[in-house]
Short mmCIF file of C-alpha atoms in Angstrom, two decimals:
data_model
loop_
_atom_site.label_atom_id
_atom_site.label_comp_id
_atom_site.label_asym_id
_atom_site.label_seq_id
_atom_site.Cartn_x
_atom_site.Cartn_y
_atom_site.Cartn_z
CA MET A 1156 24.83 -14.28 -9.78
CA ASN A 1157 25.40 -11.84 -7.07
CA LYS A 1158 23.93 -8.34 -7.58
CA ARG A 1159 25.98 -5.33 -6.93
CA PHE A 1160 24.62 -2.82 -4.21
CA TYR A 1161 25.18 0.68 -3.73
CA ARG A 1162 23.93 2.61 -0.85
CA GLY A 1163 21.65 -0.20 -0.03
CA MET A 1164 20.16 -0.50 -3.59
CA SER A 1165 20.77 -2.85 -6.62
CA ALA A 1166 21.64 -1.70 -9.94
CA GLU A 1167 17.91 -2.32 -10.96
CA GLU A 1168 16.70 -0.48 -8.15
CA ARG A 1169 19.02 2.55 -8.75
CA LEU A 1170 17.95 2.76 -12.39
CA ALA A 1171 14.07 2.57 -11.53
CA GLU A 1172 14.54 5.28 -8.88
CA ARG A 1173 16.51 7.63 -11.37
CA ARG A 1174 13.64 6.77 -13.78
CA GLU A 1175 11.15 8.00 -11.16
CA ARG A 1176 13.03 11.19 -10.46
CA LEU A 1177 13.24 11.99 -14.26
CA ILE A 1178 9.53 11.22 -14.61
CA SER A 1179 8.61 13.68 -11.66
CA ALA A 1180 11.00 16.36 -13.14
CA ALA A 1181 9.49 16.00 -16.56
CA TYR A 1182 6.04 16.11 -14.98
CA THR A 1183 6.81 19.65 -13.51
CA LEU A 1184 9.18 21.01 -16.36
CA TYR A 1185 7.08 19.85 -19.50
CA ALA A 1186 4.02 21.38 -17.94
CA ASP A 1187 5.70 24.63 -16.63
CA VAL A 1188 8.30 25.66 -18.96
CA GLY A 1189 6.74 23.47 -21.77
CA PHE A 1190 8.16 20.72 -23.75
CA PRO A 1191 9.84 22.46 -26.38
CA GLU A 1192 11.82 24.70 -24.11
CA THR A 1193 12.74 21.68 -21.72
CA THR A 1194 16.37 20.49 -22.37
CA ILE A 1195 17.94 17.43 -20.93
CA GLU A 1196 20.25 19.73 -19.00
CA LYS A 1197 17.19 21.18 -17.00
CA LEU A 1198 15.55 17.73 -16.43
CA CYS A 1199 18.88 16.39 -15.17
CA THR A 1200 19.33 19.31 -12.80
CA LEU A 1201 15.88 19.12 -11.23
CA ALA A 1202 16.39 15.33 -10.99
CA ARG A 1203 19.67 15.75 -9.54
CA ILE A 1204 21.32 13.08 -11.96
CA SER A 1205 23.94 13.33 -14.59
CA ASN A 1206 23.65 13.49 -18.25
CA ARG A 1207 25.01 10.08 -18.45
CA ALA A 1208 22.50 8.75 -16.05
CA PHE A 1209 19.79 10.26 -18.23
CA TYR A 1210 20.71 8.21 -21.08
CA GLU A 1211 20.75 4.99 -19.04
CA CYS A 1212 17.01 5.64 -18.41
CA PHE A 1213 15.64 7.15 -21.63
CA SER A 1214 16.79 7.58 -25.27
CA GLY A 1215 15.78 11.32 -25.07
CA ARG A 1216 13.06 13.87 -24.11
CA ASN A 1217 10.65 12.28 -26.36
CA GLU A 1218 10.73 8.86 -24.77
CA LEU A 1219 10.51 10.52 -21.22
CA LEU A 1220 7.49 12.64 -22.28
CA GLN A 1221 6.01 9.42 -23.60
CA ALA A 1222 6.37 7.65 -20.36
CA VAL A 1223 4.81 10.62 -18.61
CA HIS A 1224 1.76 10.90 -20.88
CA ASP A 1225 1.11 7.12 -20.62
CA ARG A 1226 1.17 7.16 -16.84
CA CYS A 1227 -1.05 10.14 -17.09
CA VAL A 1228 -3.54 8.20 -19.35
CA ARG A 1229 -3.35 5.13 -17.20
CA GLU A 1230 -4.20 6.97 -14.20
CA THR A 1231 -7.10 8.85 -15.72
CA LEU A 1232 -8.59 5.64 -17.18
CA LEU A 1233 -8.46 4.08 -13.94
CA SER A 1234 -10.47 7.20 -12.33
CA VAL A 1235 -12.92 7.26 -15.18
CA SER A 1236 -13.52 3.46 -14.41
CA ASN A 1237 -14.06 4.13 -10.78
CA SER A 1238 -16.44 6.70 -11.47
CA LEU A 1239 -18.44 4.43 -13.78
CA GLU A 1240 -18.63 1.74 -11.22
CA GLN A 1241 -20.30 4.02 -8.86
CA ALA A 1242 -22.54 5.70 -11.34
CA PRO A 1243 -26.47 5.25 -11.52
CA ASP A 1244 -26.87 2.38 -13.68
CA THR A 1245 -28.71 4.60 -16.38
CA PRO A 1246 -27.31 6.10 -19.75
CA ALA A 1247 -27.52 9.53 -18.38
CA GLY A 1248 -26.04 8.59 -15.07
CA ARG A 1249 -23.35 6.74 -16.65
CA ILE A 1250 -22.55 9.89 -19.08
CA GLU A 1251 -22.36 12.32 -16.38
CA ALA A 1252 -20.28 10.08 -14.02
CA GLY A 1253 -17.72 9.29 -17.03
CA ILE A 1254 -17.40 13.02 -17.90
CA ALA A 1255 -17.05 14.16 -14.19
CA GLY A 1256 -14.61 11.78 -13.49
CA TYR A 1257 -12.39 12.43 -16.43
CA ILE A 1258 -12.58 16.43 -16.21
CA GLY A 1259 -12.36 16.01 -12.39
CA PHE A 1260 -9.20 13.80 -12.37
CA VAL A 1261 -7.39 15.82 -15.17
CA THR A 1262 -7.92 19.16 -13.74
CA GLU A 1263 -7.12 18.01 -10.26
CA ASP A 1264 -3.34 18.88 -11.06
CA ARG A 1265 -3.01 21.53 -13.79
CA ARG A 1266 0.29 19.62 -14.97
CA ARG A 1267 -1.58 16.71 -15.97
CA ALA A 1268 -4.31 18.62 -17.87
CA ARG A 1269 -1.41 20.51 -19.66
CA ILE A 1270 0.70 17.35 -20.51
CA MET A 1271 -2.27 15.31 -21.79
CA HIS A 1272 -3.91 17.92 -23.88
CA LEU A 1273 -1.40 20.39 -24.98
CA GLU A 1274 2.33 19.39 -24.61
CA VAL A 1275 1.66 16.11 -26.43
CA ARG A 1276 0.61 18.00 -29.37
CA ARG A 1277 3.53 20.51 -29.30
CA ALA A 1278 5.81 17.54 -29.21
CA GLY A 1279 4.85 16.68 -33.01
CA ASP A 1280 4.72 13.11 -34.45
CA CYS A 1281 6.83 11.58 -31.90
CA LEU A 1282 3.72 11.28 -29.54
CA THR A 1283 1.13 10.50 -32.32
CA ARG A 1284 1.10 6.79 -31.35
CA SER A 1285 0.60 7.31 -27.96
CA ARG A 1286 -2.00 9.91 -28.47
CA GLN A 1287 -3.91 7.40 -30.88
CA GLN A 1288 -3.73 4.61 -28.42
CA ALA A 1289 -5.11 7.12 -25.49
CA LEU A 1290 -7.85 8.07 -27.94
CA ALA A 1291 -8.77 4.61 -28.72
CA ALA A 1292 -8.94 3.69 -24.93
CA PHE A 1293 -11.18 6.37 -23.92
CA THR A 1294 -13.45 5.82 -27.07
CA ARG A 1295 -13.97 2.27 -25.96
CA ILE A 1296 -15.03 3.22 -22.67
CA VAL A 1297 -17.69 5.61 -24.07
CA GLU A 1298 -18.79 3.24 -26.90
CA THR A 1299 -19.27 0.63 -24.00
CA ASN A 1300 -21.38 2.82 -21.83
CA VAL A 1301 -23.58 4.33 -24.76
CA SER A 1302 -24.16 1.17 -26.46
CA ASP A 1303 -28.03 1.03 -25.19
CA LEU A 1304 -28.71 4.60 -25.86
CA PRO A 1305 -31.71 5.19 -28.21
CA GLU A 1306 -30.48 5.72 -31.95
CA ALA A 1307 -31.00 9.66 -32.43
CA THR A 1308 -28.60 10.28 -35.33
CA LYS A 1309 -27.60 8.98 -38.51
CA ALA A 1310 -23.95 9.99 -37.96
CA ASN A 1311 -21.44 7.08 -37.52
CA PRO A 1312 -21.54 6.28 -33.76
CA HIS A 1313 -17.72 5.63 -33.51
CA LEU A 1314 -16.87 8.92 -35.34
CA LEU A 1315 -19.38 10.94 -33.31
CA THR A 1316 -17.65 9.55 -30.21
CA VAL A 1317 -14.39 10.77 -31.46
CA GLY A 1318 -15.86 14.11 -32.03
CA VAL A 1319 -17.09 14.32 -28.73
CA ILE A 1320 -14.06 13.35 -27.04
CA GLY A 1321 -12.17 16.10 -29.31
CA ALA A 1322 -14.60 18.74 -27.93
CA ILE A 1323 -13.94 17.66 -24.31
CA GLN A 1324 -10.18 18.12 -25.04
CA GLU A 1325 -10.67 21.60 -26.74
CA LEU A 1326 -12.48 22.40 -23.30
CA LEU A 1327 -9.50 21.37 -21.28
CA ILE A 1328 -6.97 23.21 -23.75
CA GLU A 1329 -9.05 26.39 -23.12
CA TRP A 1330 -8.98 25.87 -19.14
CA VAL A 1331 -5.31 25.33 -19.41
CA LEU A 1332 -4.43 28.42 -21.60
CA VAL A 1333 -6.75 31.16 -20.58
CA ASP A 1334 -5.96 33.77 -17.95
CA ASP A 1335 -9.37 33.60 -16.21
CA PRO A 1336 -10.18 29.58 -16.46
CA PRO A 1337 -13.85 28.50 -16.21
CA GLU A 1338 -15.08 26.85 -13.04
CA ILE A 1339 -14.68 22.96 -13.31
CA ASP A 1340 -18.39 22.56 -12.73
CA GLN A 1341 -18.91 24.79 -16.02
CA LEU A 1342 -16.46 22.38 -18.11
CA ILE A 1343 -18.22 19.34 -16.93
CA SER A 1344 -21.89 20.91 -17.37
CA THR A 1345 -20.72 21.83 -20.89
CA ALA A 1346 -19.22 18.68 -21.94
CA VAL A 1347 -22.25 16.74 -20.54
CA HIS A 1348 -24.32 19.14 -22.63
CA ILE A 1349 -22.45 18.53 -25.72
CA PHE A 1350 -22.63 14.73 -25.05
CA HIS A 1351 -26.44 14.70 -24.84
CA ARG A 1352 -26.85 16.98 -27.68
CA SER A 1353 -24.73 14.77 -29.96
CA PHE A 1354 -26.31 11.34 -28.72
CA LEU A 1355 -29.76 12.15 -27.37
CA THR A 1356 -31.22 14.67 -29.76
#
C-alpha cells in the first residue's frame, strides 16, 4: 500500500514530528507556567499545531505529561547507570556516584527537576502509576548497589531505600522552589550523608 506524503514526510512521520513538538512545548510550559495552568491552547500555540492535531497525538494534557515524565525518568536512569559503571567498585563509591549522577543530571535542566518532582504531584492521581514505576526503577538500582553493605539497621531494607529516595526527592523540591537554591554540591553531599546515616550506622 502506498504511503501518502506531505512536504516530504509520511503520515506516520508527521504524527511523530507533531508529538515531539508537543513534548517539547509541554517540557517548557509544564515546568514554567505549571501543569494546572497549562491549557491545550497554550500547548498548541507553542508547538505551532492545531487543537485537532493535538488530539491525533495525545488524548489530553495528562497523557502528554506522562510522556514527558516517562522520558525524563528514562534519561535519568541512563545517566545514573552510566555513573555507576564508572564508579569505584566499593559500596561508598557506588553510593556517591549514583547520587551524584542522579542529582547532577536532574538539576542540569531546572525544567526536568520541576517536572519529575513537583508537577507530577500537582497532576494528581493520573500520574500515580508513572510515579510508582519510576520509584520502583530507582529502588531496584539502589538495592542492587547496596546489597553487599554490612547490615547496620533492623529496618526493612526496601522501606529504608524508599525512604531515602523520598528524602532526595524532597531536597530537589526544595531546590526548585526556594528563591535562593543551595549549590548542587550541597545537595549531593547532604543526600550522601542521609544515605550513609541510614545504611551504615
